[in-house]
């Protein structure tokens, strides 16, 4: 057989493993790889910043489960991916990064643009190796793809420029294997779990992202034992809809209904849930944890029973062992609280006085008028809270935000990846003004790549979530002000259609026109800067901190800010 360039072997292997797109910025050490992609069926998505490329690749991988690639040149090029790579790896989604490197004869002598990518990327990947033997290109690329797909995370393949250009025999036919075993606890473990549940009066479920394919099994379990169910932010799309036992989230983003279900139960089932904040776990309940990853068992809070299993398979096997419960007292009390929370949310979504736009109002209008299979992305910070609280899950929609890595600037590039993966679905990015400005250059990508995304700017001229955190800690907000451009006009200059809204009377019409526009568009909305994210239970320290902030603000000549803060959040 004729020889192939290593670059062609790499691209051919990735294509066979399911890669459809590669996001990146071209560069000299990557030339042979990009040329191989040009001649393959893999589409190259030309980004303006590598960080955006990693976010976009991670978004496509998360929403499809498909291996997705990104690639960059040596030194700064491949280094720029780091934040988006951390995001993808923490989301446990299959991404492969081709990090091209200086030629092998210059490695290790501090050559210009040389970076030790292995030391940089090992902490945020499931595979990180440099290809140094051209003959092993197929095997090494196969290992990278299989690690990303089976371990769930990022695989980094470091490829020196001279290696990618080398010619080799095709070699053995290594191929990627992605087994899908059925995993559930042993019979003795299931009996022990059933005994704990059967002997308890108040049973609650805390459902996490591991419940992605377990909706019907969860509802059946809750019905059998009359269990209220709270869920994590990451599991919203999978468990919230068509679920009469669902109470929403707990934690700082959650509601009092979900909070009290978790904190007041006798037995708590953590199902595919790895929620990190220990203060939101009960002190006295018996805790049972089911997770596919054994390293998650008991790492956030002590558990009495910890077992390994797929959630749906585990619940299907457990259900016949459970005695039906008829007492709905605990469940009904929580559902009554949920109705109160829903009334509170509806009140927050109203139009403000004197033209004021509440961010909750904007989010609910987007939710109301968006397509039934829309994909929402949201920046870390307050847009993340608004999308989780004020959009509806229906089994077809998806929400994507940075919940584990907690980064800014994720929403717009994640929307690009989502729209590339699902070109016929509506994709809406809910961006903070600070987040959008951070990676503003990739607005150009929407035009160059003809990516029909809808970008909403929650424009409060501040780093709003950081500002709120300062106030709650009793500090005067400092260095959070933003001097913003007219994002709508800026979009028009670039080639997007733009709308700017400053009063709520204009808002719904603008939202309708914005969503209906046939092409990339930007909606710049001036929202209330003083809006707080209210937790389900307000702690004494938060009250004292806010009071201390208010006192400091008055003595610093900011009494008007205090009046706005109280009016926006406590006198609604």
Coordinates of C-alpha atoms in Angstrom, one line a residue:
X1 CA 0.0 0.0 0.0
X2 CA 1.1 3.6 -0.7
X3 CA 2.5 5.6 2.2
X4 CA 0.5 8.4 3.9
X5 CA 1.4 11.5 5.7
X6 CA 0.9 11.3 9.5
X7 CA -1.5 14.2 9.3
X8 CA -3.7 12.2 6.9
X9 CA -3.6 9.2 9.3
X10 CA -4.6 11.4 12.2
X11 CA -7.5 13.0 10.4
X12 CA -8.7 9.7 8.8
X13 CA -8.7 8.1 12.3
X14 CA -10.6 10.9 13.9
X15 CA -13.2 10.9 11.0
X16 CA -13.7 7.1 11.5
X17 CA -14.2 7.8 15.3
X18 CA -17.1 10.2 14.4
X19 CA -15.6 13.6 14.3
X20 CA -17.6 15.9 12.0
X21 CA -16.1 19.3 12.8
X22 CA -12.8 20.8 13.9
X23 CA -12.8 24.2 15.5
X24 CA -9.6 26.3 15.5
X25 CA -7.2 28.9 14.1
X26 CA -4.7 27.8 11.4
X27 CA -0.9 28.3 11.9
X28 CA 2.4 27.1 10.4
X29 CA 3.0 24.1 12.6
X30 CA -0.6 22.9 11.9
X31 CA -0.4 23.3 8.1
X32 CA -0.2 19.6 7.2
X33 CA -3.1 18.8 9.6
X34 CA -5.3 21.6 8.2
X35 CA -4.5 20.4 4.7
X36 CA -5.5 16.9 5.6
X37 CA -8.8 18.2 7.0
X38 CA -9.3 20.2 3.8
X39 CA -9.2 17.0 1.8
X40 CA -11.4 15.0 4.3
X41 CA -15.1 15.0 5.2
X42 CA -14.4 16.9 8.5
X43 CA -15.5 20.5 8.3
X44 CA -13.1 23.2 9.5
X45 CA -14.8 25.9 11.5
X46 CA -12.6 29.1 11.3
X47 CA -12.7 30.8 14.7
X48 CA -11.2 34.1 15.7
X49 CA -9.9 33.0 19.1
X50 CA -8.9 29.5 20.1
X51 CA -10.7 29.7 23.5
X52 CA -14.0 30.2 21.6
X53 CA -13.1 27.2 19.5
X54 CA -12.7 25.0 22.6
X55 CA -16.0 26.3 24.0
X56 CA -17.8 25.6 20.6
X57 CA -16.3 22.1 20.4
X58 CA -17.3 21.3 23.9
X59 CA -20.8 22.5 23.3
X60 CA -21.2 20.3 20.2
X61 CA -19.7 17.3 22.1
X62 CA -22.0 17.8 25.1
X63 CA -25.2 18.2 23.1
X64 CA -24.5 15.3 20.6
X65 CA -22.3 12.9 22.6
X66 CA -20.1 12.8 19.5
X67 CA -16.4 13.2 19.4
X68 CA -15.5 16.7 18.3
X69 CA -12.1 18.2 17.5
X70 CA -10.3 21.5 17.9
X71 CA -6.8 22.3 16.7
X72 CA -4.2 25.0 17.0
X73 CA -0.7 26.0 16.1
X74 CA 2.4 25.7 18.4
X75 CA 2.9 27.9 21.4
X76 CA 0.3 30.6 21.9
X77 CA -2.1 29.1 19.4
X78 CA -2.7 25.8 21.2
X79 CA -2.2 27.5 24.6
X80 CA -5.2 29.7 24.0
X81 CA -7.6 26.7 24.2
X82 CA -6.9 26.1 27.9
X83 CA -10.1 27.7 29.4
X84 CA -12.5 26.0 27.0
X85 CA -10.6 22.7 27.4
X86 CA -11.1 22.9 31.2
X87 CA -14.8 23.6 30.6
X88 CA -15.2 20.5 28.3
X89 CA -13.2 18.2 30.5
X90 CA -15.2 19.2 33.6
X91 CA -18.4 18.5 31.6
X92 CA -17.0 15.1 30.8
X93 CA -17.6 15.5 27.1
X94 CA -15.6 13.9 24.3
X95 CA -13.3 16.4 22.7
X96 CA -9.9 15.9 21.1
X97 CA -7.4 18.7 20.9
X98 CA -4.7 18.5 18.3
X99 CA -2.0 20.7 19.7
X100 CA 0.7 21.2 17.1
X101 CA 4.3 21.6 18.3
X102 CA 7.6 22.9 17.0
X103 CA 9.7 20.4 15.1
X104 CA 11.3 17.6 17.3
X105 CA 14.9 18.8 16.8
X106 CA 14.0 22.1 18.6
X107 CA 12.0 20.6 21.5
X108 CA 13.6 21.1 24.9
X109 CA 16.0 24.0 24.0
X110 CA 13.6 26.9 24.7
X111 CA 12.9 27.4 21.0
X112 CA 10.6 30.4 20.2
X113 CA 6.9 29.5 20.7
X114 CA 7.8 26.1 22.3
X115 CA 5.4 25.3 25.1
X116 CA 5.4 22.1 27.2
X117 CA 1.8 21.3 26.4
X118 CA 1.9 18.0 28.4
X119 CA 2.5 19.8 31.7
X120 CA -0.1 22.4 30.8
X121 CA -2.9 20.0 29.7
X122 CA -2.5 17.0 31.9
X123 CA -4.6 18.4 34.7
X124 CA -7.6 19.0 32.4
X125 CA -7.6 16.0 30.2
X126 CA -8.2 12.2 30.3
X127 CA -5.4 11.6 27.8
X128 CA -2.4 13.8 27.0
X129 CA 0.5 12.4 25.0
X130 CA 3.0 13.6 22.3
X131 CA 3.3 11.7 19.1
X132 CA 7.0 11.1 18.6
X133 CA 7.0 8.0 16.5
X134 CA 5.4 8.5 13.1
X135 CA 4.7 4.8 12.7
X136 CA 2.4 4.9 15.8
X137 CA 0.1 7.7 14.5
X138 CA -2.9 5.6 14.0
X139 CA -2.6 3.8 17.3
X140 CA -1.9 7.0 19.3
X141 CA -4.9 8.8 17.7
X142 CA -7.1 5.8 18.3
X143 CA -6.1 5.8 21.9
X144 CA -6.8 9.5 22.2
X145 CA -10.3 9.2 20.6
X146 CA -11.2 6.1 22.7
X147 CA -10.1 7.8 25.9
X148 CA -12.3 10.8 25.2
X149 CA -15.3 8.7 24.3
X150 CA -15.1 6.1 27.0
X151 CA -13.7 8.1 30.0
X152 CA -15.6 11.2 29.2
X153 CA -13.3 14.2 28.7
X154 CA -10.7 15.8 26.6
X155 CA -7.9 14.0 24.9
X156 CA -4.9 16.1 23.9
X157 CA -2.7 14.8 21.1
X158 CA 0.5 16.8 20.8
X159 CA 1.9 16.7 17.2
X160 CA 5.3 18.2 16.2
X161 CA 5.2 19.8 12.8
X162 CA 7.8 17.5 11.3
X163 CA 6.0 14.4 12.6
X164 CA 2.7 15.5 11.0
X165 CA 4.6 15.9 7.6
X166 CA 6.3 12.5 7.8
X167 CA 5.2 9.7 5.6
X168 CA 4.4 6.2 7.0
X169 CA 2.9 2.9 6.0
X170 CA -0.8 2.7 6.9
X171 CA 0.0 0.2 9.7
X172 CA -2.4 -2.0 11.7
X173 CA -6.1 -1.3 11.5
X174 CA -6.6 0.1 15.0
X175 CA -10.2 1.3 15.6
X176 CA -12.1 3.0 18.4
X177 CA -14.4 0.9 20.5
X178 CA -17.1 2.4 22.7
X179 CA -18.8 -0.4 24.8
X180 CA -22.0 0.4 26.5
X181 CA -22.4 -2.1 29.3
X182 CA -25.5 -2.3 31.5
X183 CA -24.4 -1.5 35.1
X184 CA -26.4 -1.8 38.3
X185 CA -25.7 -2.7 41.9
X186 CA -25.7 -6.2 43.2
X187 CA -28.8 -7.9 44.6
X188 CA -27.6 -7.6 48.2
X189 CA -27.0 -3.9 47.7
X190 CA -30.4 -3.4 46.2
X191 CA -32.1 -5.2 49.1
X192 CA -30.2 -2.9 51.6
X193 CA -31.4 0.2 49.8
X194 CA -35.0 -1.1 49.7
X195 CA -34.9 -1.8 53.4
X196 CA -33.8 1.8 54.2
X197 CA -36.5 3.2 51.9
X198 CA -39.3 0.9 53.1
X199 CA -38.6 1.8 56.7
X200 CA -38.7 5.6 56.2
X201 CA -41.6 8.0 56.3
X202 CA -40.1 10.9 54.4
X203 CA -38.1 9.9 51.3
X204 CA -36.6 12.5 48.9
X205 CA -34.6 12.3 45.7
X206 CA -31.9 14.6 44.6
X207 CA -31.4 14.0 40.9
X208 CA -28.2 15.0 39.0
X209 CA -26.9 15.0 35.5
X210 CA -26.4 11.2 35.7
X211 CA -30.2 10.9 35.3
X212 CA -30.0 12.0 31.7
X213 CA -31.7 8.8 30.4
X214 CA -33.7 8.0 33.5
X215 CA -36.7 10.3 33.4
X216 CA -39.4 7.6 33.3
X217 CA -37.7 5.5 35.9
X218 CA -37.4 8.5 38.2
X219 CA -41.1 9.4 37.9
X220 CA -42.0 5.7 38.6
X221 CA -39.8 5.6 41.7
X222 CA -41.2 8.8 43.1
X223 CA -44.7 7.6 42.5
X224 CA -44.1 4.3 44.3
X225 CA -42.7 6.0 47.5
X226 CA -44.4 9.4 47.2
X227 CA -41.0 11.1 47.1
X228 CA -40.5 14.8 46.3
X229 CA -37.6 15.3 43.9
X230 CA -35.2 18.2 43.8
X231 CA -32.6 18.4 41.0
X232 CA -29.2 19.9 40.3
X233 CA -28.8 22.7 37.7
X234 CA -27.2 20.4 35.2
X235 CA -30.1 17.9 35.2
X236 CA -32.8 20.5 34.5
X237 CA -33.3 19.4 30.9
X238 CA -33.7 15.7 31.8
X239 CA -35.9 15.6 34.8
X240 CA -38.0 18.8 35.1
X241 CA -40.6 18.2 32.4
X242 CA -43.7 16.0 32.8
X243 CA -42.8 15.3 36.4
X244 CA -45.4 15.9 39.1
X245 CA -42.8 15.2 41.8
X246 CA -40.3 17.8 40.6
X247 CA -39.7 20.7 42.9
X248 CA -36.9 22.4 41.0
X249 CA -33.4 23.1 42.3
X250 CA -31.9 23.5 45.7
X251 CA -28.6 25.4 46.4
X252 CA -28.2 29.1 45.9
X253 CA -30.0 29.0 42.5
X254 CA -32.8 26.9 43.8
X255 CA -36.2 27.2 45.6
X256 CA -37.4 26.7 49.1
X257 CA -39.4 23.7 48.0
X258 CA -36.4 21.8 46.7
X259 CA -34.3 23.0 49.7
X260 CA -36.8 21.8 52.3
X261 CA -37.3 18.4 50.5
X262 CA -33.6 17.7 50.8
X263 CA -33.0 19.1 54.2
X264 CA -36.1 17.7 56.0
X265 CA -36.2 14.1 54.7
X266 CA -35.4 10.9 56.6
X267 CA -33.8 9.2 53.6
X268 CA -32.2 11.0 50.7
X269 CA -31.3 9.3 47.4
X270 CA -28.5 11.0 45.5
X271 CA -29.0 9.8 42.0
X272 CA -26.3 10.6 39.5
X273 CA -25.7 13.7 41.7
X274 CA -22.3 15.1 42.6
X275 CA -23.4 18.5 44.0
X276 CA -20.5 20.2 45.6
X277 CA -21.9 22.6 48.2
X278 CA -21.9 20.8 51.5
X279 CA -24.2 23.2 53.3
X280 CA -27.1 22.1 51.2
X281 CA -27.0 18.5 52.4
X282 CA -29.1 17.3 55.4
X283 CA -27.4 16.7 58.7
X284 CA -29.5 13.9 60.1
X285 CA -30.9 12.0 57.1
X286 CA -29.7 8.6 55.9
X287 CA -28.1 9.2 52.6
X288 CA -28.0 6.7 49.7
X289 CA -25.9 7.5 46.6
X290 CA -26.0 5.8 43.2
X291 CA -23.5 6.9 40.6
X292 CA -21.8 5.4 37.6
X293 CA -18.4 6.8 38.8
X294 CA -17.3 5.1 42.1
X295 CA -15.0 8.0 42.9
X296 CA -18.0 10.2 43.4
X297 CA -19.4 8.1 46.2
X298 CA -19.3 10.0 49.5
X299 CA -16.9 12.7 48.2
X300 CA -19.3 15.6 48.9
X301 CA -21.1 14.4 52.0
X302 CA -20.9 11.2 54.1
X303 CA -23.3 8.5 52.7
X304 CA -24.6 5.4 54.4
X305 CA -24.9 3.3 51.3
X306 CA -22.9 4.0 48.1
X307 CA -23.4 1.9 45.0
X308 CA -22.3 2.0 41.4
X309 CA -24.9 1.8 38.6
X310 CA -26.7 3.5 35.7
X311 CA -29.6 5.3 37.3
X312 CA -32.4 3.9 35.0
X313 CA -31.1 0.3 35.3
X314 CA -30.7 0.7 39.1
X315 CA -34.2 2.1 39.6
X316 CA -35.8 -0.6 37.4
X317 CA -34.2 -3.3 39.5
X318 CA -35.0 -1.6 42.8
X319 CA -38.7 -0.8 42.1
X320 CA -40.1 -4.4 42.6
X321 CA -38.4 -4.4 46.1
X322 CA -40.2 -1.3 47.3
X323 CA -43.4 -1.3 49.3
X324 CA -45.9 1.3 47.9
X325 CA -46.4 4.3 50.1
X326 CA -49.7 6.2 50.4
X327 CA -48.9 9.0 52.8
X328 CA -48.4 12.2 50.7
X329 CA -48.0 14.6 53.6
X330 CA -44.3 15.4 53.0
X331 CA -44.8 15.5 49.2
X332 CA -47.9 17.7 49.3
X333 CA -46.2 20.2 51.8
X334 CA -43.3 20.6 49.3
X335 CA -45.7 21.0 46.3
X336 CA -47.5 23.8 48.2
X337 CA -44.2 25.5 48.6
X338 CA -43.4 25.0 44.9
X339 CA -46.7 26.8 44.0
X340 CA -45.6 29.7 46.2
X341 CA -42.2 29.8 44.4
X342 CA -43.8 29.8 41.0
X343 CA -46.0 32.7 42.1
X344 CA -42.8 34.6 43.3
X345 CA -41.1 33.9 39.9
X346 CA -44.2 35.1 38.0
X347 CA -44.1 38.3 40.0
X348 CA -40.4 38.8 39.3
X349 CA -41.1 38.4 35.6
X350 CA -43.5 41.4 35.5
X351 CA -42.7 44.6 33.7
X352 CA -40.9 47.1 36.0
X353 CA -42.2 50.6 36.8
X354 CA -41.1 53.6 34.8
X355 CA -39.9 51.4 31.9
X356 CA -37.5 49.4 34.1
X357 CA -36.6 46.0 32.6
X358 CA -36.1 43.1 35.0
X359 CA -33.8 40.4 33.7
X360 CA -36.4 37.9 34.7
X361 CA -39.0 39.6 32.4
X362 CA -36.6 39.4 29.5
X363 CA -35.8 35.7 30.1
X364 CA -39.5 34.8 30.4
X365 CA -40.3 36.6 27.1
X366 CA -37.5 34.7 25.4
X367 CA -38.8 31.4 26.9
X368 CA -42.4 32.2 25.8
X369 CA -41.5 33.0 22.2
X370 CA -38.6 30.6 21.6
X371 CA -39.0 27.4 19.6
X372 CA -40.1 24.3 21.5
X373 CA -36.8 22.6 20.7
X374 CA -34.7 25.7 21.3
X375 CA -31.2 25.5 22.7
X376 CA -30.3 28.2 25.3
X377 CA -26.7 28.9 26.3
X378 CA -26.0 31.3 29.2
X379 CA -22.9 33.0 30.5
X380 CA -21.6 32.2 34.0
X381 CA -23.0 34.8 36.4
X382 CA -26.6 36.1 36.5
X383 CA -27.7 35.0 33.0
X384 CA -27.0 31.4 34.2
X385 CA -29.4 31.9 37.1
X386 CA -32.1 33.5 34.9
X387 CA -32.0 30.7 32.3
X388 CA -32.2 28.0 35.0
X389 CA -35.1 29.7 36.9
X390 CA -37.1 31.3 34.1
X391 CA -37.1 29.0 31.1
X392 CA -39.2 25.8 30.8
X393 CA -37.8 22.4 30.1
X394 CA -40.1 20.2 27.9
X395 CA -38.0 17.2 27.0
X396 CA -36.9 18.8 23.7
X397 CA -35.2 22.0 24.8
X398 CA -31.6 22.2 26.1
X399 CA -29.8 24.6 28.4
X400 CA -26.1 24.9 28.5
X401 CA -24.0 27.0 30.8
X402 CA -20.8 26.8 32.8
X403 CA -21.9 25.2 36.0
X404 CA -18.8 23.1 36.9
X405 CA -16.0 25.4 35.6
X406 CA -17.9 28.6 36.3
X407 CA -16.3 30.7 33.6
X408 CA -17.3 33.9 32.0
X409 CA -17.7 34.3 28.2
X410 CA -19.0 30.8 27.5
X411 CA -22.5 31.5 26.1
X412 CA -21.7 33.0 22.7
X413 CA -19.1 30.5 21.6
X414 CA -21.1 27.6 23.0
X415 CA -24.0 28.8 20.9
X416 CA -21.8 28.6 17.8
X417 CA -21.0 25.0 18.5
X418 CA -24.6 24.2 19.2
X419 CA -25.8 25.8 16.0
X420 CA -23.2 24.0 13.9
X421 CA -24.3 20.7 15.5
X422 CA -28.0 21.4 15.0
X423 CA -28.4 23.9 12.1
X424 CA -32.2 23.5 12.0
X425 CA -32.8 24.4 15.6
X426 CA -33.1 27.8 17.2
X427 CA -30.0 28.6 19.4
X428 CA -30.2 31.6 21.7
X429 CA -27.2 32.8 23.7
X430 CA -27.9 34.7 27.0
X431 CA -24.8 36.8 27.5
X432 CA -23.6 39.1 30.2
X433 CA -22.2 42.4 28.9
X434 CA -18.9 41.5 30.5
X435 CA -18.9 38.0 29.1
X436 CA -19.7 38.9 25.5
X437 CA -17.0 41.7 25.6
X438 CA -14.4 39.2 26.7
X439 CA -14.6 37.1 23.4
X440 CA -16.2 39.8 21.3
X441 CA -14.0 38.9 18.2
X442 CA -16.0 35.7 17.5
X443 CA -19.1 37.8 16.7
X444 CA -17.2 37.9 13.3
X445 CA -17.4 34.1 13.2
X446 CA -21.2 34.2 13.1
X447 CA -21.0 36.2 9.9
X448 CA -18.0 34.5 8.2
X449 CA -19.3 31.0 9.0
X450 CA -22.9 32.0 8.4
X451 CA -24.0 30.7 11.9
X452 CA -27.6 31.8 12.6
X453 CA -27.4 32.3 16.3
X454 CA -29.4 34.8 18.4
X455 CA -27.3 36.7 20.9
X456 CA -29.0 38.5 23.8
X457 CA -27.0 41.0 25.9
X458 CA -28.1 41.4 29.6
X459 CA -26.6 44.9 29.7
X460 CA -26.4 46.3 33.2
X461 CA -23.1 48.1 32.7
X462 CA -21.4 46.0 35.4
X463 CA -20.0 42.6 36.3
X464 CA -23.3 42.0 38.0
X465 CA -22.8 38.7 39.8
X466 CA -19.5 39.8 41.2
X467 CA -21.1 43.0 42.3
X468 CA -23.8 41.1 44.1
X469 CA -21.2 38.9 45.9
X470 CA -19.4 42.0 47.1
X471 CA -22.6 43.4 48.6
X472 CA -23.6 40.2 50.3
X473 CA -20.1 40.2 52.0
X474 CA -20.6 43.7 53.2
X475 CA -18.2 45.3 50.8
X476 CA -18.6 48.3 48.6
X477 CA -18.6 47.2 45.0
X478 CA -15.4 48.2 43.3
X479 CA -14.0 47.8 39.8
X480 CA -17.2 46.2 38.5
X481 CA -18.4 49.1 36.3
X482 CA -18.4 48.5 32.6
X483 CA -18.4 51.2 29.9
X484 CA -20.2 49.4 27.1
X485 CA -20.6 50.1 23.4
X486 CA -24.0 50.0 21.8
X487 CA -23.8 46.2 21.2
X488 CA -26.7 46.4 18.6
X489 CA -24.9 49.0 16.6
X490 CA -21.7 47.1 16.9
X491 CA -23.4 44.0 15.6
X492 CA -24.8 46.0 12.6
X493 CA -21.2 47.1 11.7
X494 CA -20.0 43.5 11.8
X495 CA -22.9 42.2 9.7
X496 CA -25.5 41.0 12.3
X497 CA -29.0 42.5 12.7
X498 CA -29.2 44.5 15.9
X499 CA -31.9 45.8 18.3
X500 CA -31.3 47.9 21.3
X501 CA -34.0 48.1 24.0
X502 CA -34.0 50.4 27.1
X503 CA -37.7 50.4 28.2
X504 CA -40.0 47.5 28.9
X505 CA -42.7 48.8 26.6
X506 CA -40.5 48.1 23.6
X507 CA -39.3 44.7 24.8
X508 CA -41.7 42.1 23.6
X509 CA -41.9 43.5 20.1
X510 CA -38.1 43.6 19.8
X511 CA -37.9 40.0 21.1
X512 CA -40.4 38.8 18.5
X513 CA -38.6 40.5 15.7
X514 CA -35.2 39.4 16.9
X515 CA -36.1 35.7 17.1
X516 CA -37.8 35.8 13.7
X517 CA -34.9 37.4 11.9
X518 CA -33.4 34.9 9.3
X519 CA -29.7 35.2 10.2
X520 CA -27.4 36.0 13.1
X521 CA -28.8 38.8 15.3
X522 CA -28.0 40.6 18.6
X523 CA -30.5 42.0 21.1
X524 CA -28.9 44.6 23.5
X525 CA -31.3 45.0 26.5
X526 CA -30.7 47.5 29.4
X527 CA -31.7 45.5 32.4
X528 CA -31.9 46.4 36.1
X529 CA -28.5 46.6 37.6
X530 CA -29.7 46.2 41.2
X531 CA -31.4 42.8 40.7
X532 CA -30.2 40.2 43.3
X533 CA -30.1 36.5 43.0
X534 CA -32.2 35.5 46.0
X535 CA -31.3 32.1 47.5
X536 CA -34.0 29.7 48.9
X537 CA -33.0 30.4 52.5
X538 CA -31.4 33.7 53.4
X539 CA -28.7 33.2 56.0
X540 CA -28.0 35.6 58.8
X541 CA -24.5 36.3 57.5
X542 CA -26.0 37.4 54.1
X543 CA -28.5 39.8 55.9
X544 CA -25.7 41.3 58.0
X545 CA -23.4 41.6 55.0
X546 CA -26.0 43.4 52.9
X547 CA -26.9 45.7 55.8
X548 CA -23.2 46.5 56.2
X549 CA -22.9 47.2 52.5
X550 CA -25.9 49.5 52.8
X551 CA -24.4 51.4 55.7
X552 CA -21.1 51.8 53.9
X553 CA -22.9 52.9 50.7
X554 CA -24.9 55.6 52.5
X555 CA -21.7 57.0 54.2
X556 CA -19.9 56.9 50.9
X557 CA -22.6 59.0 49.1
X558 CA -24.3 56.0 47.4
X559 CA -27.7 56.3 49.2
X560 CA -29.4 56.1 45.8
X561 CA -27.9 52.7 45.2
X562 CA -29.3 51.4 48.5
X563 CA -32.8 52.7 47.7
X564 CA -32.7 51.0 44.3
X565 CA -31.4 47.8 45.8
X566 CA -34.2 47.7 48.3
X567 CA -36.9 48.7 45.8
X568 CA -35.7 46.1 43.2
X569 CA -35.5 43.1 45.6
X570 CA -37.4 43.7 48.8
X571 CA -40.4 45.9 48.0
X572 CA -41.6 44.1 44.8

